[in-house]
Short mmCIF file of C-alpha atoms in Angstrom, two decimals:
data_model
loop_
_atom_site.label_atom_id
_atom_site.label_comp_id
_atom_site.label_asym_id
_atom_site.label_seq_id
_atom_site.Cartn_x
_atom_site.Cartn_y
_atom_site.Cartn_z
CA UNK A 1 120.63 80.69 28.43
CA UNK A 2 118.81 78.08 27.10
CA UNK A 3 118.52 73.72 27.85
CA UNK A 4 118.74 70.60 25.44
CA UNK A 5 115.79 69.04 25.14
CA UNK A 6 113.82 65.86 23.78
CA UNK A 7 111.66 65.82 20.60
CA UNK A 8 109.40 63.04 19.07
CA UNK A 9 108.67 63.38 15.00
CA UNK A 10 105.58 61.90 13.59
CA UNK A 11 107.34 58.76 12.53
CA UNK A 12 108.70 57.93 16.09
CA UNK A 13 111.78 59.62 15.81
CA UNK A 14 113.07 60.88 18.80
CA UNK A 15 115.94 63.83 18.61
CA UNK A 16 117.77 65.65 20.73
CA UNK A 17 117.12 69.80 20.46
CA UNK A 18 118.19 72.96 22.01
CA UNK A 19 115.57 75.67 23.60
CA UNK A 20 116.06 78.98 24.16
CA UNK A 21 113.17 80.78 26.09
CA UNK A 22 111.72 83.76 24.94
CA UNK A 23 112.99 86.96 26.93
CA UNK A 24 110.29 89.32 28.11
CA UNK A 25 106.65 88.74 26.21
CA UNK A 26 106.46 85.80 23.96
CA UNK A 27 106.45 87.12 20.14
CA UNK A 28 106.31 83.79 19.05
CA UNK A 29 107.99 80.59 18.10
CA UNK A 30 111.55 80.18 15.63
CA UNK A 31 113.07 77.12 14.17
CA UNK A 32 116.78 77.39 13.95
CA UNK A 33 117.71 74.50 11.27
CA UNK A 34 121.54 74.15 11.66
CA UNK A 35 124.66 73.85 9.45
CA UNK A 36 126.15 71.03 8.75
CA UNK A 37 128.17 71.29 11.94
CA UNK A 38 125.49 69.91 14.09
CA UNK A 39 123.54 72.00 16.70
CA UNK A 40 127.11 73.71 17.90
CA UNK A 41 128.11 76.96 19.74
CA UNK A 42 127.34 78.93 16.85
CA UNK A 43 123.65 77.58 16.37
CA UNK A 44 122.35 78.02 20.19
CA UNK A 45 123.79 81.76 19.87
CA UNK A 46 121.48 82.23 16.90
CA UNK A 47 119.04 80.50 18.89
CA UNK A 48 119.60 83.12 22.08
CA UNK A 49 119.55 85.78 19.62
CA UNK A 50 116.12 85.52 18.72
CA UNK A 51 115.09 84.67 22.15
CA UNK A 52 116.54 88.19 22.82
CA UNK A 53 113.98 89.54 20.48
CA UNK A 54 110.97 88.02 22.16
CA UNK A 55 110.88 84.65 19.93
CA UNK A 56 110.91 81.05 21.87
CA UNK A 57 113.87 79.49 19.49
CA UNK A 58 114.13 75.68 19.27
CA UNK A 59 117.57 74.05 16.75
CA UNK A 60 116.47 70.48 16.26
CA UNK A 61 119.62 67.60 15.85
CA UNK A 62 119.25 66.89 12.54
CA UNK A 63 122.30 64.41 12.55
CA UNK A 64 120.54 62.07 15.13
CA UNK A 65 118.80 60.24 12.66
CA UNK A 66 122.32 59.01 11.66
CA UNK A 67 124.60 59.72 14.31
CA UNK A 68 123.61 61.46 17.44
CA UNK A 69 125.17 64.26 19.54
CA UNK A 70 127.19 66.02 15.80
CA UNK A 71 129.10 69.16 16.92
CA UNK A 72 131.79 69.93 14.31
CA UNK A 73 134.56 72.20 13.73
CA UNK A 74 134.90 74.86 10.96
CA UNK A 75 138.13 72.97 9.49
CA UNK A 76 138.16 70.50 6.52
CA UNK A 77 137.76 67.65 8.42
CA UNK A 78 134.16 69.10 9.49
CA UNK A 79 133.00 69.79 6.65
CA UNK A 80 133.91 66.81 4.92
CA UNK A 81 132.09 64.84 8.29
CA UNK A 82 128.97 67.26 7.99
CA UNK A 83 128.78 66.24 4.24
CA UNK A 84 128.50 62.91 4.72
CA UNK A 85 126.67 62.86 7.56
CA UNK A 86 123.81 65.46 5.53
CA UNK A 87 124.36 62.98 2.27
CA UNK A 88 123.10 60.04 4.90
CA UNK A 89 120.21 62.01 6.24
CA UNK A 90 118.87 63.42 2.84
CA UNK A 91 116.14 65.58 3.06
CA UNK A 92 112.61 64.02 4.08
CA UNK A 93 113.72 62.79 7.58
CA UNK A 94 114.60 66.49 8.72
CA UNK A 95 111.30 67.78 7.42
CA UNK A 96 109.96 65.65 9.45
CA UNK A 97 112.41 66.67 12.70
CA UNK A 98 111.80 70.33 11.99
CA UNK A 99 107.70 69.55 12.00
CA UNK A 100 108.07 68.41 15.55
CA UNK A 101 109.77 72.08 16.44
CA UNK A 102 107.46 73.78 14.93
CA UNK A 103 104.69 71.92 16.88
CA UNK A 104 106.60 71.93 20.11
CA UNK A 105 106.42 75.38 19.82
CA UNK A 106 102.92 76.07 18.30
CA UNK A 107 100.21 73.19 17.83
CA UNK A 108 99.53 74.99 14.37
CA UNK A 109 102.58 75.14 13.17
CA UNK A 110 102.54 78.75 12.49
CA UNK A 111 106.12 79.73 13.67
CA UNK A 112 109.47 81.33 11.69
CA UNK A 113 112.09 78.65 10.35
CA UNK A 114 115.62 79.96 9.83
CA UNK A 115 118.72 77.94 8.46
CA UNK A 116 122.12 78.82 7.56
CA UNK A 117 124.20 76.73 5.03
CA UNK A 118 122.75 72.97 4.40
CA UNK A 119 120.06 74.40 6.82
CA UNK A 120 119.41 77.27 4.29
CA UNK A 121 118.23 74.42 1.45
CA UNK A 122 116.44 72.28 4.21
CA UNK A 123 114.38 75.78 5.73
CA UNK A 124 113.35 76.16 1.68
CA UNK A 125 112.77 72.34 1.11
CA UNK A 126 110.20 72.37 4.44
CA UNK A 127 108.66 75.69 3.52
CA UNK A 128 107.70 73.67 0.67
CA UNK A 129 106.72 70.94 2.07
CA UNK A 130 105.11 72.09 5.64
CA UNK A 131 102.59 75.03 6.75
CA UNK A 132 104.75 77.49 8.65
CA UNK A 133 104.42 81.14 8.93
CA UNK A 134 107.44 82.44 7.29
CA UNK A 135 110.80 80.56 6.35
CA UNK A 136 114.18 82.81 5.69
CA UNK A 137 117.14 81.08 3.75
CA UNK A 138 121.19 81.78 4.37
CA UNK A 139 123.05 80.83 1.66
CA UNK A 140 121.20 77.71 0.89
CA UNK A 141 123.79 75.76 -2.06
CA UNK A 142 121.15 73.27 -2.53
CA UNK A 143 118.36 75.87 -3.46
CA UNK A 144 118.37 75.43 -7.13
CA UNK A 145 118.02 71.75 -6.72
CA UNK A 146 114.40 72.34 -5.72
CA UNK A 147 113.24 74.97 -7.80
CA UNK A 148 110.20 72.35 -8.49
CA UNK A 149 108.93 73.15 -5.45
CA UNK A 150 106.77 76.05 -4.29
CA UNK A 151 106.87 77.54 -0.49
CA UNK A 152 103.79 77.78 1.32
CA UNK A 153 104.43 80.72 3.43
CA UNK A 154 106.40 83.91 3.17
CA UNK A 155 110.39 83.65 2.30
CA UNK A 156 113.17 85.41 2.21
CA UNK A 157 116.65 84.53 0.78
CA UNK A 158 120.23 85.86 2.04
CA UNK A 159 123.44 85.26 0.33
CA UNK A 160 126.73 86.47 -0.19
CA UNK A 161 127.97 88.38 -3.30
CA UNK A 162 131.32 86.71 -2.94
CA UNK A 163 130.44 83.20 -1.86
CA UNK A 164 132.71 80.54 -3.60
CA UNK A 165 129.95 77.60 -2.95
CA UNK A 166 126.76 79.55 -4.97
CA UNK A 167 127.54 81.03 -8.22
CA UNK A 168 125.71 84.32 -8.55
CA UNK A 169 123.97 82.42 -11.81
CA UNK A 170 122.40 80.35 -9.49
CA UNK A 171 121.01 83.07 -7.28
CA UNK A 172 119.34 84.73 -10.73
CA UNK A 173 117.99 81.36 -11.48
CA UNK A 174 116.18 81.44 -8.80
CA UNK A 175 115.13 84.36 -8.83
CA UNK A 176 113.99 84.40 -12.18
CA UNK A 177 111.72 81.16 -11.28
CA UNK A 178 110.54 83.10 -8.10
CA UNK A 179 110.27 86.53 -8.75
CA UNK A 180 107.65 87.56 -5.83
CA UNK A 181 110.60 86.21 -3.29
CA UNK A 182 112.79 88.71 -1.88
CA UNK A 183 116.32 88.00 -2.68
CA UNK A 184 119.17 89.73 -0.91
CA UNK A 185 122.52 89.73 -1.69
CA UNK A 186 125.11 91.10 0.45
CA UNK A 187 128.20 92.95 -1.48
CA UNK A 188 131.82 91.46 -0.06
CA UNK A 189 130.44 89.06 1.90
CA UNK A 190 130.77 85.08 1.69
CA UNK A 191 129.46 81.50 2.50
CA UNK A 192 128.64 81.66 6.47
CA UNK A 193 128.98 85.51 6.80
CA UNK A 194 126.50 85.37 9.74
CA UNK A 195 128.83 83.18 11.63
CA UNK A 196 131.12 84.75 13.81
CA UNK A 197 133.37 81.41 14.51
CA UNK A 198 134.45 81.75 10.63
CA UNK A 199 136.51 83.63 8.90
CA UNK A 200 133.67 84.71 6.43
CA UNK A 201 131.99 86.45 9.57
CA UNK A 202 130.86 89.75 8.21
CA UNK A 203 129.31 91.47 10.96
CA UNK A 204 127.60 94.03 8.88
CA UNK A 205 125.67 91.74 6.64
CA UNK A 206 125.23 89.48 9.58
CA UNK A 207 123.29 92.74 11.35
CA UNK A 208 121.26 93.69 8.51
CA UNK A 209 120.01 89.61 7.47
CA UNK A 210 119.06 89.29 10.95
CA UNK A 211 116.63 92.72 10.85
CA UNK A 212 115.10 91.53 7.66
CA UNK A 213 114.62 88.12 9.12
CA UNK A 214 113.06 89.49 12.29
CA UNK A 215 110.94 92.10 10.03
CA UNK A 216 109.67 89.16 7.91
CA UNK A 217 108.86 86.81 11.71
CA UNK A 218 107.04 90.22 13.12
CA UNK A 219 104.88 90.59 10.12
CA UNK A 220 103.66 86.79 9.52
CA UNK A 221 104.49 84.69 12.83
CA UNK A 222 103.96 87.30 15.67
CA UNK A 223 100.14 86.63 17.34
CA UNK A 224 99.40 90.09 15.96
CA UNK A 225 100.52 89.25 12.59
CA UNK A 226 97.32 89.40 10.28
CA UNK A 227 97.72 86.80 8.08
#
């Protein structure tokens, strides 16, 4: 459905990225900020999926910075790779690669950022950091790490009530430090429950997090949206 393409950040970065067109009229643009098993299988369907629903989706390589081309597997040895390689990139460098998305696919910025896993914490580190028109976190680990830092747009959190990576203590931290945020947590499910390649899939959270997301991207990034 969709094509790799190129991407230049403001510090002369250049990334690979994948596009998915919007289907029917244009609602607007989405950021799909990967896990940290590179822009894979898994991350273009997410990126089809809102394309589906009218949004222009574009999943930046966040890896290239370090190594190019990443596309892991959901075993130990991938997740101990997608560690290391998210250790090496840290956090400003993506910022900066998910910036040049969001401009690709509006000048202004204004467009939805999504990210699952790792890409949960780096969707809440640049909704801090950039102007974007709404930001919505899966099971972000790294969350409560950056609870110094205050989102510029509208968020929304998703996690699971049985993930084994995010203590429930740290999803009441942050919500006690961010009480106007919208925090959903979805009984029985896990870490990656929106994935269907893992074993965590749970297709029933996975449906309702996507609605919420899509409710929060029709209210603050769609050209009708009044804010």
């Amino acid at each position: 459905m969709g094509e790799m393409i190129r991407l230049t950040a403001d510090d002369g970065h250049t990334l690979d990225a994948y596009r998915a067109p919007a289907v029917g009229t244009r609602r607007g643009g989405v950021v799909v900020i990967q896990e940290v098993f590179g822009v894979n299988p898994h991350i273009r369907e997410v990126c089809d999926g809102y394309a589906a629903a009218g949004y222009e989706a574009v999943a930046p390589s966040l890896f290239d910075r370090v190594q190019p081309g990443v596309v892991l597997d959901y075993d130990d040895d991938g997740v101990a790779k997608g560690r290391e390689l998210a250790a090496a990139v840290g956090w400003d460098g993506p910022v900066k690669d998910v910036w040049a998305a969001a401009t690709a696919l509006a000048p202004d910025g204004r467009v939805g950022l999504v990210g699952y896993c790792w890409g949960g914490s780096w969707t809440w580190v640049a909704a801090c950091r950039l102007k974007v028109g709404a930001a919505a976190c899966y099971y972000g680990r790294h969350i409560v790490e950056f609870l110094d830092e205050r989102p510029n747009c509208p968020v929304i959190l998703h996690f699971g009530a049985e993930d084994h990576l995010i203590p429930l203590e740290n999803v009441e931290t942050i919500r006690a430090a961010f009480p106007g945020i919208p925090i959903h947590v979805y009984a029985g499910a896990g870490h990656g429950f929106n994935c269907a390649a893992r074993p965590s899939y749970r297709a029933d959270a996975a449906a309702i997090a996507f609605q919420r997301t899509l409710d929060l991207f029709n209210e603050h990034v769609s050209p009708q949206s009044p804010d």
